[in-house]
Coordinates of C-alpha atoms in Angstrom, one line a residue:
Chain A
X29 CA 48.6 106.0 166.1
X30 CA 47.4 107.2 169.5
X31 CA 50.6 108.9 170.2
X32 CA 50.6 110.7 166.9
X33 CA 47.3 112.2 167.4
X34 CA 48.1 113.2 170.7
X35 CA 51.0 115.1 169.7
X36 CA 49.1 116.8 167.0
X37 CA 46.2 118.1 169.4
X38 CA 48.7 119.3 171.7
X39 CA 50.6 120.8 168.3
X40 CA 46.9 122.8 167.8
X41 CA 46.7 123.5 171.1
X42 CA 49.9 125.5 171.3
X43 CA 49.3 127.4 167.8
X44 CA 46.2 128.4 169.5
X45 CA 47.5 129.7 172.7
X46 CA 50.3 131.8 170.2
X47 CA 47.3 132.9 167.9
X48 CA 45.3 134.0 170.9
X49 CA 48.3 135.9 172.4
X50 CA 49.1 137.5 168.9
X51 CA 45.4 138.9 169.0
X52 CA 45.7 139.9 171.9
X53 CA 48.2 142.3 171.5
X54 CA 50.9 140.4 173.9
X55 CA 54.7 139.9 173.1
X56 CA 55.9 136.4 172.3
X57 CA 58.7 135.7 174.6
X58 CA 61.4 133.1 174.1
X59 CA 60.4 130.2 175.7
X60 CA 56.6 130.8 174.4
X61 CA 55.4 128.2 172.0
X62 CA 55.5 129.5 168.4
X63 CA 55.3 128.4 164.7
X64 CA 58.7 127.2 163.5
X65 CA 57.7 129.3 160.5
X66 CA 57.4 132.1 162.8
X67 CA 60.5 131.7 164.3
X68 CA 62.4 131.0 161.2
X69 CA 60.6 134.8 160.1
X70 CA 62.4 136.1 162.8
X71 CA 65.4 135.0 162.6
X72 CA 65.7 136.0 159.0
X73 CA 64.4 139.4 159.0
X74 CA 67.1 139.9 162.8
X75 CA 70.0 138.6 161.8
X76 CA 69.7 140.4 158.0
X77 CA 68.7 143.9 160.7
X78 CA 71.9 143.0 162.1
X79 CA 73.9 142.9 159.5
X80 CA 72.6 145.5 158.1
X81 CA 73.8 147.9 161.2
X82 CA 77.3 146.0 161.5
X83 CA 77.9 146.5 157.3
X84 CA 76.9 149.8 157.8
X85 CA 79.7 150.8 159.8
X86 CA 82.1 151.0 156.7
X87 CA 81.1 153.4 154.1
X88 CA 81.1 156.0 157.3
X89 CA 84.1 154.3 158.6
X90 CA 85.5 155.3 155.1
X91 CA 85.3 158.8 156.7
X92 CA 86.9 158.4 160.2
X93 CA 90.1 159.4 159.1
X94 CA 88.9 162.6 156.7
X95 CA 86.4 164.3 158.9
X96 CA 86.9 168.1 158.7
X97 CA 86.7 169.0 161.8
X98 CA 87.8 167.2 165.5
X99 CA 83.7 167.8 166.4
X100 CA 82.8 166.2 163.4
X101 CA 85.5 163.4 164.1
X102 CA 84.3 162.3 167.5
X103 CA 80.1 162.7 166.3
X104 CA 80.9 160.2 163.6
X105 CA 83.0 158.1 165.9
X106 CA 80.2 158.0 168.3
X107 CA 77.9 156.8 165.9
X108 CA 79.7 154.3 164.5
X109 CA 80.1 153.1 167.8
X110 CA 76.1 153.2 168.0
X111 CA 75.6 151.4 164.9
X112 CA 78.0 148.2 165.9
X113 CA 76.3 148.4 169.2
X114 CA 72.7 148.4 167.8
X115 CA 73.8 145.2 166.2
X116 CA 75.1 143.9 169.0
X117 CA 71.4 144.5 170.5
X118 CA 70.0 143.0 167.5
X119 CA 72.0 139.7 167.4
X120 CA 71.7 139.2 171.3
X121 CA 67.6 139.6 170.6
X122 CA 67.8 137.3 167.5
X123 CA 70.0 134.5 169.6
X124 CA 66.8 134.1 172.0
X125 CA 65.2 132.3 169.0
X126 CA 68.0 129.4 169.2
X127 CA 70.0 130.7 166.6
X128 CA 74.1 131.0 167.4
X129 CA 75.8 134.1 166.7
X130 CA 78.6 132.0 165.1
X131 CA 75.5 130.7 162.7
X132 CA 74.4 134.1 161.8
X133 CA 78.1 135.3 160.6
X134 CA 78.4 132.0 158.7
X135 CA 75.3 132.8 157.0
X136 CA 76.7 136.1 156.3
X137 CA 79.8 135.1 154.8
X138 CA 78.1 132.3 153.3
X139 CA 75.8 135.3 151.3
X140 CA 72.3 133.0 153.0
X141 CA 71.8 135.9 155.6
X142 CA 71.2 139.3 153.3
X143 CA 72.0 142.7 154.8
X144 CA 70.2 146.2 153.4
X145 CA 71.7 146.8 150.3
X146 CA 71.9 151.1 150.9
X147 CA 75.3 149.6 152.4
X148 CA 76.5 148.5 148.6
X149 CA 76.7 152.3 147.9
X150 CA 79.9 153.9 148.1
X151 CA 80.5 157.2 150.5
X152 CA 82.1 159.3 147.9
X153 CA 82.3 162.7 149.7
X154 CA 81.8 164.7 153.1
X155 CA 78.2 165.5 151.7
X156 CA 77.5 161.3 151.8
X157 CA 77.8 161.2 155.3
X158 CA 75.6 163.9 155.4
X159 CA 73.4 162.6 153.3
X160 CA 73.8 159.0 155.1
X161 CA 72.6 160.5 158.4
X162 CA 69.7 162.5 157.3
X163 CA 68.4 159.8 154.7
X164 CA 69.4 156.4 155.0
X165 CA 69.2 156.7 159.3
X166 CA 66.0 158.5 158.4
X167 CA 64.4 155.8 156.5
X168 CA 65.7 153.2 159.1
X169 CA 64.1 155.3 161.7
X170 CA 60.6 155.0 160.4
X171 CA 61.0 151.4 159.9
X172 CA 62.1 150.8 163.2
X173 CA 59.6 153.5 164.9
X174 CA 56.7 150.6 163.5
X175 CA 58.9 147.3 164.3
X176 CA 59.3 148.9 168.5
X177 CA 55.3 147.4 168.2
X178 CA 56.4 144.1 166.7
X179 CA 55.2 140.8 168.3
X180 CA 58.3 139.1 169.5
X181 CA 59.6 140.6 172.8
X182 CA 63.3 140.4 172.4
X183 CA 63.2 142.4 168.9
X184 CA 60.6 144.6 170.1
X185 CA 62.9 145.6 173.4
X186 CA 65.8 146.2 171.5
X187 CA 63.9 148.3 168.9
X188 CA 62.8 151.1 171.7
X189 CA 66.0 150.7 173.0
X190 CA 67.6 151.9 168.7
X191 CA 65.0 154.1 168.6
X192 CA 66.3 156.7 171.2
X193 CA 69.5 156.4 169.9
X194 CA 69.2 157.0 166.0
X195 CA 67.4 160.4 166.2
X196 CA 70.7 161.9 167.1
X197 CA 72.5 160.0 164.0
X198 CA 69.7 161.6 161.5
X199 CA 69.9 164.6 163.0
X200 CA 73.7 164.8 162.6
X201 CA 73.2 164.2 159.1
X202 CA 71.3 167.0 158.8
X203 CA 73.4 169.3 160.1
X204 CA 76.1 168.4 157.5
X205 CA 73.7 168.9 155.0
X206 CA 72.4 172.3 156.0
X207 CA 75.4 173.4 156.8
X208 CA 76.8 172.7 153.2
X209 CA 73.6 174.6 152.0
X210 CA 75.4 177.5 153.5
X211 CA 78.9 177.2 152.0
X212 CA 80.1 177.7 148.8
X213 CA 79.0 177.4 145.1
X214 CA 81.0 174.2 145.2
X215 CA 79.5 172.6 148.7
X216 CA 76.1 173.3 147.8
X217 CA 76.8 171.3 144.7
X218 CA 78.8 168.7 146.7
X219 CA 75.6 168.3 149.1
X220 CA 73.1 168.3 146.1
X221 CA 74.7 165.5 144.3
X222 CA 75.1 163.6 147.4
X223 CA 71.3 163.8 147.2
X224 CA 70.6 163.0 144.0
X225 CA 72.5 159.9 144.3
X226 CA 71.2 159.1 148.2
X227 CA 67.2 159.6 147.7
X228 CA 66.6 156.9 145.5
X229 CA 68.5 153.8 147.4
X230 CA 66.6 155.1 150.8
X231 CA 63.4 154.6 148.7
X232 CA 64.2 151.2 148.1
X233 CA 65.3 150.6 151.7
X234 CA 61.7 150.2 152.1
X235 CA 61.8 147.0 150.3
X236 CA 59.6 146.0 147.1
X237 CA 56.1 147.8 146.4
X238 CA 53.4 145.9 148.4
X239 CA 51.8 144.4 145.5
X240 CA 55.3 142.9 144.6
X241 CA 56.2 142.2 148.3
X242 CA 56.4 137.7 148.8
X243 CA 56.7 137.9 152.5
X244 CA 54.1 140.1 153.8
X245 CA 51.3 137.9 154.4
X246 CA 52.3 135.8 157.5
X247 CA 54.1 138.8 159.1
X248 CA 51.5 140.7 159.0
X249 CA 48.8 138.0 160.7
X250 CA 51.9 137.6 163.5
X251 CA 52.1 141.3 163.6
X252 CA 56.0 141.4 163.0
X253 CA 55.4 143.5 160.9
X254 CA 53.0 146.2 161.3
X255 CA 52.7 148.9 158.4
X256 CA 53.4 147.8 155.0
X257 CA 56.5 148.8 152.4
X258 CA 54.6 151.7 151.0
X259 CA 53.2 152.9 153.9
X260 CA 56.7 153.3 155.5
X261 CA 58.0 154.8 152.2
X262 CA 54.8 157.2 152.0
X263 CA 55.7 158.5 155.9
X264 CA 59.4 158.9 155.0
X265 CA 59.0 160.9 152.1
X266 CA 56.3 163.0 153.4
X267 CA 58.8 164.2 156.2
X268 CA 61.7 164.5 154.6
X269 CA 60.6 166.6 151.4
X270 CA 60.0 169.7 154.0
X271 CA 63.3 169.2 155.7
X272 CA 64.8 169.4 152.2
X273 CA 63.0 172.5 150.9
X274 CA 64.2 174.2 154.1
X275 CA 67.9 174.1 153.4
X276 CA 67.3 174.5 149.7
X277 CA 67.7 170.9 148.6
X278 CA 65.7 169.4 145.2
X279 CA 64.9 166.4 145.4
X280 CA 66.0 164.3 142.7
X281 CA 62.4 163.3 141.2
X282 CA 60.6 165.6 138.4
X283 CA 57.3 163.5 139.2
X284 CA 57.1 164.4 142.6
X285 CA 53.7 166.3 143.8
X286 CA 51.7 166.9 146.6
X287 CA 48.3 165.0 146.5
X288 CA 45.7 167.3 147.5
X289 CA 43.2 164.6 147.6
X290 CA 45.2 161.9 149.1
X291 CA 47.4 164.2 151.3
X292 CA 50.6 163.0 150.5
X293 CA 53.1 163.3 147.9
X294 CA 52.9 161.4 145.1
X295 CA 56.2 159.6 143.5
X296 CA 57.6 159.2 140.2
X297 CA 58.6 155.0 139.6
X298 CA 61.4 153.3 141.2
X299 CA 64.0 152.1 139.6
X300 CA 63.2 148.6 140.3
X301 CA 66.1 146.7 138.0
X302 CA 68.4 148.8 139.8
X303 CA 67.2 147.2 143.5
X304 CA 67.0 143.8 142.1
X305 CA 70.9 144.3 140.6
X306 CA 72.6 145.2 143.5
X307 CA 70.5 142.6 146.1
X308 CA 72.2 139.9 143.6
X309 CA 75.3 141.0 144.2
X310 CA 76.3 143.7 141.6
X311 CA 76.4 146.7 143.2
X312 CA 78.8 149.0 143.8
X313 CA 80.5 148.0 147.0
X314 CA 78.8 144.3 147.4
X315 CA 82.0 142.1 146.8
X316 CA 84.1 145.0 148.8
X317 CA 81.7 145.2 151.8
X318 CA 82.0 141.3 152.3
X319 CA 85.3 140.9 151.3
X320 CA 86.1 143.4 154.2
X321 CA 84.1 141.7 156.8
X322 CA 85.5 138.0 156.4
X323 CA 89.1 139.5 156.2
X324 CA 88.2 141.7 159.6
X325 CA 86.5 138.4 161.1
X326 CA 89.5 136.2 159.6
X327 CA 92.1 138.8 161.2
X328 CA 90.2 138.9 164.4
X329 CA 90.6 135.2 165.6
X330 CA 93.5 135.6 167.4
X331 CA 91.8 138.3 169.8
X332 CA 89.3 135.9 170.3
X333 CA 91.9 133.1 170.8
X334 CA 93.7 134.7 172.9
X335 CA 90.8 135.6 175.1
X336 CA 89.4 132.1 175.6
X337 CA 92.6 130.9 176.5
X338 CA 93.3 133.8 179.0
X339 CA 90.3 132.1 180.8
X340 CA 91.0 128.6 180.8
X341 CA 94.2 129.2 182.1
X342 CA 92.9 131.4 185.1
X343 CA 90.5 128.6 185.1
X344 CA 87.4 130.8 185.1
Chain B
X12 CA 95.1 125.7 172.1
X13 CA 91.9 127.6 172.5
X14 CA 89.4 127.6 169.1
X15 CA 88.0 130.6 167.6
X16 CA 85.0 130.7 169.1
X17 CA 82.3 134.2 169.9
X18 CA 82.8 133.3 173.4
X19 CA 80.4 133.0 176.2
X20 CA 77.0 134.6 176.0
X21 CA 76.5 137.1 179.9
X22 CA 73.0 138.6 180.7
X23 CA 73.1 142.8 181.4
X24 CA 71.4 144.1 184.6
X25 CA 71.6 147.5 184.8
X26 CA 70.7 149.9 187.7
X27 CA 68.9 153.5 186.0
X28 CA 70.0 155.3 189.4
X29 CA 70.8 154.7 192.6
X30 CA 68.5 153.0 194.5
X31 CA 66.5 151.6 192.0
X32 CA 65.7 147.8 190.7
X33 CA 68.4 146.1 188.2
X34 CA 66.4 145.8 185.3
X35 CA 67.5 143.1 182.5
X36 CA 69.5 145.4 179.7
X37 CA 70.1 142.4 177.2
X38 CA 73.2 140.2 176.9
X39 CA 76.8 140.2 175.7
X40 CA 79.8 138.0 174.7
X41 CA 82.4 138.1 177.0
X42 CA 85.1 135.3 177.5
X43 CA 85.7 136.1 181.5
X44 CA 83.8 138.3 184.5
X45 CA 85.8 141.0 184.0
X46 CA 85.5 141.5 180.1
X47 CA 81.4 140.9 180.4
X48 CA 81.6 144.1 182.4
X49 CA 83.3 146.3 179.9
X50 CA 81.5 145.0 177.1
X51 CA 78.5 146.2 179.3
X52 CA 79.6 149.2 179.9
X53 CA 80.2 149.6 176.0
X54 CA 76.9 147.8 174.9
X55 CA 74.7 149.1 177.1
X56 CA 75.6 152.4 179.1
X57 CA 76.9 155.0 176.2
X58 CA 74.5 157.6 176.9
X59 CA 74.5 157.5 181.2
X60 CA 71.8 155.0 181.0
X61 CA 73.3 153.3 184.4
X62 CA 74.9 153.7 188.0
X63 CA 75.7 150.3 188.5
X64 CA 75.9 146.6 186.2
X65 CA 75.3 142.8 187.0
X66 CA 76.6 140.7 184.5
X67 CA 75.4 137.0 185.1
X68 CA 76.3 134.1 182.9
X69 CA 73.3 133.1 180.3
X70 CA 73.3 129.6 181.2
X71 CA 73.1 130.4 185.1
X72 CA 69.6 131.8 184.3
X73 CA 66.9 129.5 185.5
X74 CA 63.8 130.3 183.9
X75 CA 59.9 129.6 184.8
X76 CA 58.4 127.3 182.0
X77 CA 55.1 129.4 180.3
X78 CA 53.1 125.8 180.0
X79 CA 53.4 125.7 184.2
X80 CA 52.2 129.7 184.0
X81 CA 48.9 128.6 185.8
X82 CA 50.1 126.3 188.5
X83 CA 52.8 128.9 188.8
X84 CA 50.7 132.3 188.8
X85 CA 47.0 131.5 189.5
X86 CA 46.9 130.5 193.5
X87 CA 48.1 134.5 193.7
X88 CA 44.4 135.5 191.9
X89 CA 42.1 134.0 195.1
X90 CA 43.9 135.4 198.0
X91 CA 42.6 138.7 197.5
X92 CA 43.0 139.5 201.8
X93 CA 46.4 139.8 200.7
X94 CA 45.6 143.4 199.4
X95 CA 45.2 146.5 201.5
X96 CA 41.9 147.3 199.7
X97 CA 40.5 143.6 201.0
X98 CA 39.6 145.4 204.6
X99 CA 36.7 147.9 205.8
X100 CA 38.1 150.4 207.8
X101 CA 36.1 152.3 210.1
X102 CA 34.8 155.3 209.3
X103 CA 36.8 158.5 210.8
X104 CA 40.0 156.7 211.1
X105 CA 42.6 158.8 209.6
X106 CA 46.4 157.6 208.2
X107 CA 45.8 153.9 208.0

């Protein structure tokens, strides 16, 4: 009985020295005490991040081979190459909270561990990359601007580090896009239906509205997170309406106005049904995006194999 | 017969220029010393962020417990003739 109660003051006394650091403003390092609620926040909203840029690698990948130009070739190379290296960054920071990288891709095949669903859209045309850059890195971007301020050391560190890299992937995108502007009848059309069917999915990358949104609460008092759903959405969309009007892009919503009074724009409705289809599965691309990754995984082992048993024989 | 396995976890230090500190990058998966370096170099340097790498196995990291932070950390706070600014210096000296 004695023992019991000892454990639990020093149980209290450890939240309280994490609840006192959180206020403070200082990151939670590794071997810091912390909620296993906490931790088990993290590690879903990491690994799913890093997922997210690993998945992400094939509807551009799609493209590798069809680029129309060598320039345009080696910038999308390069970022693919970014995007499995951010989640190589973001599974290193998310194995600090005990979690195995093995675990995480078991929990991705498994369909536990989620990744964005933008990636369960296809990349029909040239114009999609495009389109990909400018919108879907430009909605990750102003997520990941907030999360370089979240709690947790690790996955704050490898934020910054992101950070610096996506502006150049968003601002490749653009280029496509305002480069199509200039073409033909036909690649102005290409560009504009590439944004028609782009804008709403980035919306939704925010994640539900914050009224509708079950995990907010604790990761808000933990500050993993630090601006809501609709504040991030609000910010993207204020930017990015500018950036189309200036290469002569509509944007695919008749309700959308500026708000004198609030200054902002305001938004016509989401298609909610739509999000809620494609996170259980029924997307476009959701079976073909997993399917491809357990089969690249499955056909990789050998590599791997090969690899460990180059070392035990050198006896390293 | 070796399993499938995501190999060995290695720690990134990376030098910004010559000269400097090696500052902890992040870590890597590597199955030997020699891989660990490239996937480094791949992981961690693709914009001429370095001039020089340490990788170090994860699990030859020994690392300072935060419950022992005070018995660690606070004997430094009461030694303050340990800093320059501890001293008076006579007035009209110059250079020290």
């Amino acid at each position: 009985m004695e023992l019991v109660e000892k454990v639990g003051t020093i149980q209290e006394e450890h939240l309280k020295s994490f609840e006192e650091k959180i206020e403070r403003g200082d990151a939670i390092e590794p071997r810091d005490h912390m909620p296993e609620s906490y931790r088990k926040h993290l590690m879903r909203q990491m690994s799913q991040h890093a997922h997210s840029e690993v998945i992400g690698m094939q509807p551009e990948g799609n493209w590798i081979t069809r680029a129309p130009s060598l320039r345009a070739k080696q910038i999308l190379l390069a970022k693919i190459q970014d995007e499995g290296g951010h989640g190589l960054y973001l599974y290193s920071a998310a194995e600090t909270l005990g979690i195995t990288r093995t675990e995480m891709i078991e929990q991705l095949h498994s369909g536990k561990a989620k990744y964005s669903n933008i990636f369960n859209y296809p990349a029909l045309t040239w114009a999609d990359i495009g389109a990909i850059g400018w919108l879907v890195d430009g909605a990750a971007i102003v997520n990941q601007v907030s999360l370089q301020r979240t709690s947790y050391g690790p996955y704050s560190r490898a934020m910054v580090r992101i950070c610096k890299e996506e502006s150049f992937h968003q601002r490749q995108g653009y280029e496509i896009m305002a480069n199509m502007m200039k073409g033909t009848k036909d690649q102005q059309a290409m560009a504009q239906d590439a944004m028609n069917r782009w804008w709403w999915p980035s919306l939704m990358m925010f994640g539900p509205h914050d009224s509708e949104s079950p995990h907010t609460g604790d990761a808000f008092k933990w500050k993993i997170k630090r601006a809501s759903n609709d504040e991030l959405r609000q910010k993207f969309i204020d930017k990015t309406v500018q950036q189309a009007e200036v290469i002569g892009l509509t944007i695919p919503d008749a309700d959308l106005k500026w708000n004198e009074a609030k200054n902002c724009y305001d938004h016509g409705a989401i298609n909610w049904e739509e999000f809620h289809r494609v996170i259980a599965g029924n997307g476009p691309c959701n079976k073909q995006r997993m399917a491809h990754h357990k089969k690249v995984h499955a056909e990789g082992a050998w590599v791997r194999e090969a690899a460990e048993a180059y070392r035990l024989k050198k006896g390293q | 017969m070796a399993t499938d396995t995501q190999l060995a976890s290695w720690e990134v230090f990376m030098q910004g220029k010559p000269g400097a500190n090696y500052i902890h990058a992040g870590s890597v998966h590597a199955s030997d010393k020699k891989m660990a370096l490239q996937n480094a170099r791949d992981t961690y340097t693709r914009r001429g962020e370095g001039t020089s790498i340490w990788v170090v196995p994860t699990d030859a990291i020994v690392a300072s417990n935060p419950d022992d932070n005070d018995m660690l950390f606070d004997p430094a706070n009461d030694k303050a003739y340990r800093m320059p600014t501890f001293y008076t210096m006579p007035e009209g000296a110059k250079a020290i």
